[in-house]
mmCIF file of C-alpha atoms in Angstrom:
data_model
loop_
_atom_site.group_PDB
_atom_site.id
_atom_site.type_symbol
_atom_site.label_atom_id
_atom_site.label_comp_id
_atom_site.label_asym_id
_atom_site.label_seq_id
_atom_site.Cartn_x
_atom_site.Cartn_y
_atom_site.Cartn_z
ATOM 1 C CA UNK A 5 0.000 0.000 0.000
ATOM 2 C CA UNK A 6 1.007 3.647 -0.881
ATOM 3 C CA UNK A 7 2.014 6.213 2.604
ATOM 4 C CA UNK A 8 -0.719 7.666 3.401
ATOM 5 C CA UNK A 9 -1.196 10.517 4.870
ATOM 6 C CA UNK A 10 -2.570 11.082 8.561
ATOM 7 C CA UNK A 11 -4.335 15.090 8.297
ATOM 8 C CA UNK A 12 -7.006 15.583 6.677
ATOM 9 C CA UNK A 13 -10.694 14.013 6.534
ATOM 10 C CA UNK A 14 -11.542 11.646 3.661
ATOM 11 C CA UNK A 15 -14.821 12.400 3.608
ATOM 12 C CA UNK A 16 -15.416 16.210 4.358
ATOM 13 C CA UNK A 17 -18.511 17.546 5.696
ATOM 14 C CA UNK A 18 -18.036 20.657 5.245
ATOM 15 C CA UNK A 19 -15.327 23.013 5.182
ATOM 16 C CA UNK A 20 -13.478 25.562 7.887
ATOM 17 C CA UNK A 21 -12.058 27.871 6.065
ATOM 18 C CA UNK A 22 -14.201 30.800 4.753
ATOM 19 C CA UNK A 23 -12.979 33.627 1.991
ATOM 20 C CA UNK A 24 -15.533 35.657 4.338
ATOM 21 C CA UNK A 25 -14.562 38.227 6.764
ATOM 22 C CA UNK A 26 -13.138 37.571 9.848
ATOM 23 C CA UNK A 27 -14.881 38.388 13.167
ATOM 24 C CA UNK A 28 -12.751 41.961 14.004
ATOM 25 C CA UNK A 29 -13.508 45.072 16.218
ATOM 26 C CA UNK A 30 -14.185 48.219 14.078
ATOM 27 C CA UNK A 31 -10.649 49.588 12.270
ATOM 28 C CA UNK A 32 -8.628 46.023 12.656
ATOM 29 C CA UNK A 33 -6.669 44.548 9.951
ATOM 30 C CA UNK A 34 -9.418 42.607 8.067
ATOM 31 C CA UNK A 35 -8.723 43.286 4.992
ATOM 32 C CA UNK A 36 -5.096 44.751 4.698
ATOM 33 C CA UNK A 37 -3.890 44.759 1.318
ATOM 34 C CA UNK A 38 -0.655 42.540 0.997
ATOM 35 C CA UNK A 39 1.816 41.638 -1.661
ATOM 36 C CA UNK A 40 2.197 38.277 -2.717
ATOM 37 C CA UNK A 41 5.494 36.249 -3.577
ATOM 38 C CA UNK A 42 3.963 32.958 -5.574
ATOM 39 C CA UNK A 43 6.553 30.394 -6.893
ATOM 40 C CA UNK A 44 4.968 26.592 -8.325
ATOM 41 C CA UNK A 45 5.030 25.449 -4.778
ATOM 42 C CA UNK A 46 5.457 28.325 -2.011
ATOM 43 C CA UNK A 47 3.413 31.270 -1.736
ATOM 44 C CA UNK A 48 3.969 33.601 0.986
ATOM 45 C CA UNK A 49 2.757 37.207 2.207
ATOM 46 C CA UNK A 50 5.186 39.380 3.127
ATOM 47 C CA UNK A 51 2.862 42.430 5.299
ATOM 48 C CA UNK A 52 2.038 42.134 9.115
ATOM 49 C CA UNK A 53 -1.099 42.903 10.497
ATOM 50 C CA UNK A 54 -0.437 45.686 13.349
ATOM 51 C CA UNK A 55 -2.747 43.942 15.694
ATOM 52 C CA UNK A 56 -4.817 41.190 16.897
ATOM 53 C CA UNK A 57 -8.835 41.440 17.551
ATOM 54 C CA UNK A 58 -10.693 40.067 20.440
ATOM 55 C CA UNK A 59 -13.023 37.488 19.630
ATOM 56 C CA UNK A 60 -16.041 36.939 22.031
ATOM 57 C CA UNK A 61 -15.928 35.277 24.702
ATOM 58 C CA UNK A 62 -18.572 33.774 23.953
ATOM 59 C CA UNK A 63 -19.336 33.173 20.293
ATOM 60 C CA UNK A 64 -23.036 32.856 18.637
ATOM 61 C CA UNK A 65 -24.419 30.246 17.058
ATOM 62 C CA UNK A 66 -23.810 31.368 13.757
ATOM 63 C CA UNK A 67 -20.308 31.855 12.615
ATOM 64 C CA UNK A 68 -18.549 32.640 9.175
ATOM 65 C CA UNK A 69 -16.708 30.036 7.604
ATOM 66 C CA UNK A 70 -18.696 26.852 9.606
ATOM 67 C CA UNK A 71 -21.514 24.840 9.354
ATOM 68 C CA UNK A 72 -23.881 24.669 12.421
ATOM 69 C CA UNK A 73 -22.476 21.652 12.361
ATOM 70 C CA UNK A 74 -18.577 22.674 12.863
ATOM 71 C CA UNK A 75 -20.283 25.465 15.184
ATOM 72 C CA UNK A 76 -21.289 22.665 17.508
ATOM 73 C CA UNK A 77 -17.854 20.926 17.003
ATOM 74 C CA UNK A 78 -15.774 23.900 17.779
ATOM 75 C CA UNK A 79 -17.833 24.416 20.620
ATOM 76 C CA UNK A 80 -17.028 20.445 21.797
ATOM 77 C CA UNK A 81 -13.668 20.485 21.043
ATOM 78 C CA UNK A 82 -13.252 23.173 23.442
ATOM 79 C CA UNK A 83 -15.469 22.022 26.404
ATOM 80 C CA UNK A 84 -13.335 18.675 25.971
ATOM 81 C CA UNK A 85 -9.812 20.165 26.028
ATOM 82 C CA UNK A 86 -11.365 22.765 28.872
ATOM 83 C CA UNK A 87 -12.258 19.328 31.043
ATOM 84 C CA UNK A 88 -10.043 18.487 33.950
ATOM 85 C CA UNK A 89 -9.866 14.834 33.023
ATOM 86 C CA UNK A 90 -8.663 15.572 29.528
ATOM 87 C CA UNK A 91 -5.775 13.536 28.482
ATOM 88 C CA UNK A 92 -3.861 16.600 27.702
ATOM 89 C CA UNK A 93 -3.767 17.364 31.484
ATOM 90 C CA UNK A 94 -1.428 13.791 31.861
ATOM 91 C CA UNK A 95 1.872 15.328 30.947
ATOM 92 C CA UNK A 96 3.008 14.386 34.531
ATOM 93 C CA UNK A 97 2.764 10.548 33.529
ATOM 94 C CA UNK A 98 5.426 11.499 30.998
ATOM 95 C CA UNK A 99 7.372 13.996 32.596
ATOM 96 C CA UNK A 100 8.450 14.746 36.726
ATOM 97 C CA UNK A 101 7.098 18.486 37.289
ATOM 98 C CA UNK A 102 10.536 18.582 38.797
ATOM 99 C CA UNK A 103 12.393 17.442 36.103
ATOM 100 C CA UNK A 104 14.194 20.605 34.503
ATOM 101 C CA UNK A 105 12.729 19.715 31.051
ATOM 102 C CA UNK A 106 9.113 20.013 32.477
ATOM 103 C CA UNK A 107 8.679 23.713 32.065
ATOM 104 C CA UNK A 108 9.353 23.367 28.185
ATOM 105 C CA UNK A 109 7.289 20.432 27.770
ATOM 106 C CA UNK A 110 4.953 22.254 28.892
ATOM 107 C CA UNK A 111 4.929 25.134 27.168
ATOM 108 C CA UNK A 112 5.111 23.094 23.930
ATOM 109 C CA UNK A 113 1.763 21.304 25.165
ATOM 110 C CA UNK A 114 -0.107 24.552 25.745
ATOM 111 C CA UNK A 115 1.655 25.787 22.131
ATOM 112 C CA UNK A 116 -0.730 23.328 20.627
ATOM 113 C CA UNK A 117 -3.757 23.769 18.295
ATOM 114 C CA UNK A 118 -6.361 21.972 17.003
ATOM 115 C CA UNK A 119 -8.115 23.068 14.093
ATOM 116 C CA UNK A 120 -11.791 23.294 14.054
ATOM 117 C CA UNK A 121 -13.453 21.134 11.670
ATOM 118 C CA UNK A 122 -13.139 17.334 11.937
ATOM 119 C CA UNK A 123 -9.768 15.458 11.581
ATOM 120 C CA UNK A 124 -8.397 18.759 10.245
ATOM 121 C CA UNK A 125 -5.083 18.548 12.034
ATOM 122 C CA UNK A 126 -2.728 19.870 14.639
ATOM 123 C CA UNK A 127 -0.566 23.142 14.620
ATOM 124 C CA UNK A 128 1.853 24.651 17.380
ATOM 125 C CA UNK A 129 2.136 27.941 17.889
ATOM 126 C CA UNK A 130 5.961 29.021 18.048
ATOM 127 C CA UNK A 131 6.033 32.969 18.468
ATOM 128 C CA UNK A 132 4.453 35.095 21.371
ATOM 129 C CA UNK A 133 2.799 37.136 18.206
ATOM 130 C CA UNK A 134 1.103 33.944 17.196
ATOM 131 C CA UNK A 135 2.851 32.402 14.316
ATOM 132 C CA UNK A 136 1.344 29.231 13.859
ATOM 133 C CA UNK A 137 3.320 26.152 12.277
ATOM 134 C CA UNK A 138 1.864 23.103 10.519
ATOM 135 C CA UNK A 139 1.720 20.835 7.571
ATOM 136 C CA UNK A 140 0.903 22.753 3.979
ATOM 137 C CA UNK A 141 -1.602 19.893 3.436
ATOM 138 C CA UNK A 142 -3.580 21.230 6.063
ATOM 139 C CA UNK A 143 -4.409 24.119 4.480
ATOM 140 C CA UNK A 144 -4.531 23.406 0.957
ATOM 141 C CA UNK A 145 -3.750 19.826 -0.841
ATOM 142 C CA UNK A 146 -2.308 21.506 -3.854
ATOM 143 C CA UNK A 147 -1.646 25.194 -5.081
ATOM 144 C CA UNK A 148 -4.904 25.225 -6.736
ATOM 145 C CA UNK A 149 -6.930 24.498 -3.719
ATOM 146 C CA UNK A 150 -5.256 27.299 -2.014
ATOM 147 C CA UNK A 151 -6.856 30.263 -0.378
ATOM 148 C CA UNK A 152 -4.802 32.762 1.191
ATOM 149 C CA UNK A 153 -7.848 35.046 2.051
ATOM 150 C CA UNK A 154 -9.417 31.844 4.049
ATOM 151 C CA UNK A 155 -10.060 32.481 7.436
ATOM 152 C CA UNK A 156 -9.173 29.364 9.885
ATOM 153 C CA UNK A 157 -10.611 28.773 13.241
ATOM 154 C CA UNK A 158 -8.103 27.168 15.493
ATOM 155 C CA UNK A 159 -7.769 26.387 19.641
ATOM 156 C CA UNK A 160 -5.285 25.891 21.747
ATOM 157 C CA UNK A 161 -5.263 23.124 23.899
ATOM 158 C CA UNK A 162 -6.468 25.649 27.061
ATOM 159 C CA UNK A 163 -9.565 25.558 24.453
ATOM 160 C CA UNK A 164 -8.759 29.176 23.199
ATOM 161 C CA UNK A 165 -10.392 29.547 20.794
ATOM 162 C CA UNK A 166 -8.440 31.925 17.256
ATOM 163 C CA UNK A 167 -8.447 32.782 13.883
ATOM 164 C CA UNK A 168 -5.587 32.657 11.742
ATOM 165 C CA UNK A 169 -4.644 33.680 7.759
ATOM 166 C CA UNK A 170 -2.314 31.680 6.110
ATOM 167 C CA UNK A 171 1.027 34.303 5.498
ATOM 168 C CA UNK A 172 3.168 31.229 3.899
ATOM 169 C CA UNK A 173 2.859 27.876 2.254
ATOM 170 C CA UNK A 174 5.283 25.423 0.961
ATOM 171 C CA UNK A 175 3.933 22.422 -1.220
ATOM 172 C CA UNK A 176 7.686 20.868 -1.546
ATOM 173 C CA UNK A 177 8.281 21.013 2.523
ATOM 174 C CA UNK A 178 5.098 20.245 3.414
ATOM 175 C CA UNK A 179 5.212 23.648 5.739
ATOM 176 C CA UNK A 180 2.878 26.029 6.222
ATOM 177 C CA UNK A 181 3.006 29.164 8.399
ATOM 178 C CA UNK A 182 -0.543 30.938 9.825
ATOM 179 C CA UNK A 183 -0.762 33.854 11.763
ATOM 180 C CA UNK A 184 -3.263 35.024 14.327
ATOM 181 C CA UNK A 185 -5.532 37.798 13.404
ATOM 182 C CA UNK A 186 -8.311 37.256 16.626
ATOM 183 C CA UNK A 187 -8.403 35.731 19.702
ATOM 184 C CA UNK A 188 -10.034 34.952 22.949
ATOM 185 C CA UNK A 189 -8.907 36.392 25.417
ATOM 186 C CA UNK A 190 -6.956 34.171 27.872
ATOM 187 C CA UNK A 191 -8.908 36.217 31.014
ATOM 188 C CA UNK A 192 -12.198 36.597 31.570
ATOM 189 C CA UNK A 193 -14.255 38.765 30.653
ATOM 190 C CA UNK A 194 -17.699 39.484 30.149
ATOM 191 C CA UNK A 195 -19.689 37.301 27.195
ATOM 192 C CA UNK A 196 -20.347 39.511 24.312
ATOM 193 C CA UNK A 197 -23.707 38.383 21.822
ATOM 194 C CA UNK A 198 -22.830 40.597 19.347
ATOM 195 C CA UNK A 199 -20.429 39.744 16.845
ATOM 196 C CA UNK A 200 -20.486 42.754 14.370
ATOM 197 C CA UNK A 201 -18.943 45.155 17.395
ATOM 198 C CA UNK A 202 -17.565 43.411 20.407
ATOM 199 C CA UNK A 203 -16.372 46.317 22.651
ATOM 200 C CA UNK A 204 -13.361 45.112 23.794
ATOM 201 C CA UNK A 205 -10.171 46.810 22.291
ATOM 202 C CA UNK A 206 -6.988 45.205 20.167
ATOM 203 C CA UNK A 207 -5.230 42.783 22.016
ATOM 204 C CA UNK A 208 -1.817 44.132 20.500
ATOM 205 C CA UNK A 209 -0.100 43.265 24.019
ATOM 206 C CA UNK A 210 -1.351 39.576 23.998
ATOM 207 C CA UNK A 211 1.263 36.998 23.967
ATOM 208 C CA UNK A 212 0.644 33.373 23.424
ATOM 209 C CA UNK A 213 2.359 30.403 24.206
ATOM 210 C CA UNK A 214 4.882 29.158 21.889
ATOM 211 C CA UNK A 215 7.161 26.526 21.831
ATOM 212 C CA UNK A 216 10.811 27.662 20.288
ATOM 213 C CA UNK A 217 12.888 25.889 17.574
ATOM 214 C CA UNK A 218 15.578 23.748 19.095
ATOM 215 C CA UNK A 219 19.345 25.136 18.563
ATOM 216 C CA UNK A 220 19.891 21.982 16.294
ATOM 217 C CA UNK A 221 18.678 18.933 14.464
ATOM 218 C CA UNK A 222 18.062 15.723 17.135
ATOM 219 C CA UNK A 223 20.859 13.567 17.601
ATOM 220 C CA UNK A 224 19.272 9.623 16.689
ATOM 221 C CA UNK A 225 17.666 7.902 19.282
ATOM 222 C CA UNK A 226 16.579 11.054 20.841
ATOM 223 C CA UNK A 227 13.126 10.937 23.085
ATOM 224 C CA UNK A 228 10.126 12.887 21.498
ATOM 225 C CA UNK A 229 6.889 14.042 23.234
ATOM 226 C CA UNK A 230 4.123 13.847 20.405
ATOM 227 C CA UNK A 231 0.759 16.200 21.394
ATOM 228 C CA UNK A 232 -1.657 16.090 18.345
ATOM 229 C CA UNK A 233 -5.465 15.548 17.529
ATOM 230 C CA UNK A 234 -6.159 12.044 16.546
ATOM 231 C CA UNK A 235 -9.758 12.820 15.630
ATOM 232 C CA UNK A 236 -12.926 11.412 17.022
ATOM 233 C CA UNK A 237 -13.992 9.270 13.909
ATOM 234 C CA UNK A 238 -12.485 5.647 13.180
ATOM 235 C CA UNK A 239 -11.062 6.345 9.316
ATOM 236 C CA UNK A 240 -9.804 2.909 9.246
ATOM 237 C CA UNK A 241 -13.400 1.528 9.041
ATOM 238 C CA UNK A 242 -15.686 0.277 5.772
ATOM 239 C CA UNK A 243 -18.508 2.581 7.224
ATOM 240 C CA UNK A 244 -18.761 6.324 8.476
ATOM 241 C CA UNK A 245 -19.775 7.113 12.016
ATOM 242 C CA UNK A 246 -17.684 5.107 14.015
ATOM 243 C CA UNK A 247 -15.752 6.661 16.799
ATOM 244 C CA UNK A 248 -12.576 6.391 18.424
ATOM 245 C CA UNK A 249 -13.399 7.828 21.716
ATOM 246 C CA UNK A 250 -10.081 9.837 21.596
ATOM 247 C CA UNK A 251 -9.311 12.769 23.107
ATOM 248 C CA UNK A 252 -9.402 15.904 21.220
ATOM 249 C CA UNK A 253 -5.799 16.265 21.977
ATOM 250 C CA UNK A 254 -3.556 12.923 23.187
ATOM 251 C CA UNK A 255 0.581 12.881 24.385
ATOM 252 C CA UNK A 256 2.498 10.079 23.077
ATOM 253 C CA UNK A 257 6.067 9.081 23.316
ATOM 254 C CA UNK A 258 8.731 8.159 20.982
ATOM 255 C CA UNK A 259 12.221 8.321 19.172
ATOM 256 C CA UNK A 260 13.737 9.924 16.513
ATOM 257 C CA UNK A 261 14.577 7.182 13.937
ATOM 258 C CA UNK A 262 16.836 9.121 11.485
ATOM 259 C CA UNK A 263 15.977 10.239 7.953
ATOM 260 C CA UNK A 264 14.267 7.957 5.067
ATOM 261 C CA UNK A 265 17.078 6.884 3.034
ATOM 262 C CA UNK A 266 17.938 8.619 -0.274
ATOM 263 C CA UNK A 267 15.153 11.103 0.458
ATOM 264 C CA UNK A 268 16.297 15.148 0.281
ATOM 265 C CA UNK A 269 15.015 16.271 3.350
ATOM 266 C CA UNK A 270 13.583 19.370 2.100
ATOM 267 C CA UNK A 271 10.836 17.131 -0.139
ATOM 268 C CA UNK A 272 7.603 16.126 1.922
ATOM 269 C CA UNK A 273 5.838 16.444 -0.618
ATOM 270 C CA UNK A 274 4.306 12.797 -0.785
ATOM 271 C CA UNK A 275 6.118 11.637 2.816
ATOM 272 C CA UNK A 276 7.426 13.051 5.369
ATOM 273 C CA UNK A 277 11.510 12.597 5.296
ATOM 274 C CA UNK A 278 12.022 12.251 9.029
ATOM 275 C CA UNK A 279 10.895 9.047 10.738
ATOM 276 C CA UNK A 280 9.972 8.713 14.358
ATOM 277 C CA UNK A 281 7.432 5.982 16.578
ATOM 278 C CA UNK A 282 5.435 7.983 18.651
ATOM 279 C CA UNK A 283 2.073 7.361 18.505
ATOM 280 C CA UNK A 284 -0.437 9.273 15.780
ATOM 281 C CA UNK A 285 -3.386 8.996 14.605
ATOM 282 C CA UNK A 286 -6.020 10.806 11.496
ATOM 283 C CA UNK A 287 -5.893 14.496 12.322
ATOM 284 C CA UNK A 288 -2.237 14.297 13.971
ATOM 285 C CA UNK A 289 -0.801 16.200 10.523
ATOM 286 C CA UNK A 290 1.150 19.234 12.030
ATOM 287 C CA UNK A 291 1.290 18.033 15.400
ATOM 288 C CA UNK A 292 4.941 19.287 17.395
ATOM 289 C CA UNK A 293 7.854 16.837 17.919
ATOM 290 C CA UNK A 294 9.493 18.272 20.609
ATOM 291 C CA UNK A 295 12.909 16.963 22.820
ATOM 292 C CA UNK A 296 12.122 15.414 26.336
ATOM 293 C CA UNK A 297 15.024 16.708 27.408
ATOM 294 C CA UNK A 298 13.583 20.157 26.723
ATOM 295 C CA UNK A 299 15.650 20.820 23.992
ATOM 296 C CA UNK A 300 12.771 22.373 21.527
ATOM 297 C CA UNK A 301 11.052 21.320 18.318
ATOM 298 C CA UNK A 302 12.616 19.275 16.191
ATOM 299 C CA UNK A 303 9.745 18.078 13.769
ATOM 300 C CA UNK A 304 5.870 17.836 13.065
ATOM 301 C CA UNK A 305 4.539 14.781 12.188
ATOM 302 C CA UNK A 306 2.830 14.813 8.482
ATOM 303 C CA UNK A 307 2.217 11.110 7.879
ATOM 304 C CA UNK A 308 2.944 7.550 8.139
ATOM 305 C CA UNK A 309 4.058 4.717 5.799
ATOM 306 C CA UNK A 310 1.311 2.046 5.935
ATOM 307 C CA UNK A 311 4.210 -0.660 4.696
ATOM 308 C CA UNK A 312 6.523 -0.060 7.628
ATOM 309 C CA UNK A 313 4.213 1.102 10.052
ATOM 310 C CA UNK A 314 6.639 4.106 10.612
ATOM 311 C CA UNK A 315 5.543 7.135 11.119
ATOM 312 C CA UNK A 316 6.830 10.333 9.145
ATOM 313 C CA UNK A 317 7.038 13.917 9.697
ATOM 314 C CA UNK A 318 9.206 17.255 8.409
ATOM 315 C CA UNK A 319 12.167 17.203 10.203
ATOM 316 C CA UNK A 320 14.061 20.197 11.916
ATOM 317 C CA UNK A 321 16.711 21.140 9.017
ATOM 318 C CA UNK A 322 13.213 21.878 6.487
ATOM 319 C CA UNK A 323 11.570 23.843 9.175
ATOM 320 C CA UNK A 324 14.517 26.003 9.974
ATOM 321 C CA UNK A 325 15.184 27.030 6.166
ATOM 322 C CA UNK A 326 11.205 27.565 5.803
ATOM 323 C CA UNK A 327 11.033 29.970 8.658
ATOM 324 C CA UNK A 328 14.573 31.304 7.511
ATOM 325 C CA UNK A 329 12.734 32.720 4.781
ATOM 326 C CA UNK A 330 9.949 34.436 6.460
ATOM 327 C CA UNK A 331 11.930 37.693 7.520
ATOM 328 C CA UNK A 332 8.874 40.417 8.848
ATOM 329 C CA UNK A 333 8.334 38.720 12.251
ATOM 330 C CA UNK A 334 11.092 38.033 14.440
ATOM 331 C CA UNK A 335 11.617 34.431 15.294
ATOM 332 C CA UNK A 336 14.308 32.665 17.892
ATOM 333 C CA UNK A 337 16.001 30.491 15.301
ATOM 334 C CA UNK A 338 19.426 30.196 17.243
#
């Protein structure tokens, strides 16, 4: 059998992303005019937004871009990741809190998103602006299916929930980079039923967590901490409608197993060139690799091959030349 890829859902239901506007206080960067750099497989924007917009704290039942459906779903996915029994909440069964790697791991789990609709994929957020990384195939399968006026909703694993514009996509690394453009906001604050004019002002002070680039590729045999969405409907099944009973995010251990052989490392476009055997699932496309030791992010997992059983991802060397690129948002590459 062919790899196979673990992101996306084979048999959509509808859509998340929306060419419609985004939900944005009054004079926020909705529709700021950018500049586009488009080769055969990368397209990137090269303007920042000078803000980000408060979202509602509590949104309606009607939102751009989703089904009422994927309203209901978003609106799940956070109650589950909000839940005190959540598996997310078990990174002590991997991890001593007084371990000195803790801290990091932890940042890296809070770092992680979920994207709204079903068995859509992971992302990790790695800038306190809110740079989001994760697989191109996420966003778009090929350049033609790409949209980079589509608004995503995403949510961190606090359940957060955010919207995000793709600023840069990369077919041949399987890399694509989203930024935030509205947010919750991490306090409370009074619910808001309006969403033409919430009251609230920019959040241009907000910073989110992120987990940072490690200072160099993994060394082989190195431990991984996996945190991605595995989805909530059995894709290995004849029939639709059967479900896993996963959590919305789950933790799973591993190694890094070295690089496919022969494979340029920079070309994920049908597999992912670094290998690694922590646990993934449908939906776990974008998901962070990060050191236990608390050494950073060294990958994302993008897919698995179904003749080995090993699972794949974009390794650290591709991520730091695709973020080497992007040169209007500071980033902690060193």
């Amino acid at each position: 059998m062919p790899p196979r890829r673990s992101a996306r859902q084979q048999h959509r239901t509808g859509q998340l992303g929306s060419s419609s506007q985004p939900i944005l206080i009054p004079d926020s960067p909705s529709s700021i005019p950018v500049d586009s750099i488009t080769t055969e497989s990368t397209t990137e924007v090269t303007q920042k937004p000078s803000s980000i917009a408060i979202l509602p704290s509590k949104l309606a039942s009607q939102l751009p871009g989703l089904t009422k459906k994927g309203v209901k779903l978003l609106q799940f996915k956070q109650q589950q990741l909000q839940s005190p029994i959540s598996q997310i909440h078990q990174l002590p069964d991997f991890c001593d809190p007084k371990d000195s790697a803790y801290p990091w791991l932890k940042e890296a789990v809070d770092a992680t998103l979920v994207f709204a609709q079903e068995e859509a994929g992971t992302a990790v957020c790695i800038s306190t602006e809110g740079l989001i990384l994760t697989c191109s195939h996420c966003v778009a399968e090929c350049p033609e299916e790409l949209d980079m006026d589509k608004i995503w909703w995403l949510i961190f694993a606090s359940g957060q929930i955010v919207q995000a514009k793709t600023v840069k996509w990369d077919a041949q690394r399987d890399l694509a980079l989203l930024r935030i453009i509205a947010a919750q906001s991490p306090l409370s604050s009074p619910p808001h039923h309006s969403l033409a004019s919430p009251s609230l002002a920019n959040l241009s002070h907000l910073s989110f967590p992120h987990s940072t680039l490690a200072s160099s590729p993994p060394k082989p045999h190195t431990r991984l901490l996996c945190v991605g969405h595995p989805g909530s409907e059995d894709l290995e099944v004849s029939h639709s409608g059967v479900q896993t009973g996963y959590d919305v995010l789950h933790l799973s251990t591993g190694r890094f197993r070295g690089y496919a052989k022969g494979q340029d490392v920079q070309d994920n476009s049908e597999i992912g060139a670094l290998m690694h055997d922590c646990w993934t699932y449908w939906g776990h496309s974008g998901a962070p690799l990060v050191e236990m030791g608390g050494g950073g992010l060294v990958g994302v997992h993008s897919s698995w091959d179904d003749e080995s059983g090993m699972r794949r991802g974009v390794g650290w060397v591709a991520i730091r030349e695709f973020l080497g690129d992007f040169k209007d948002e500071k980033l902690d590459l060193e």
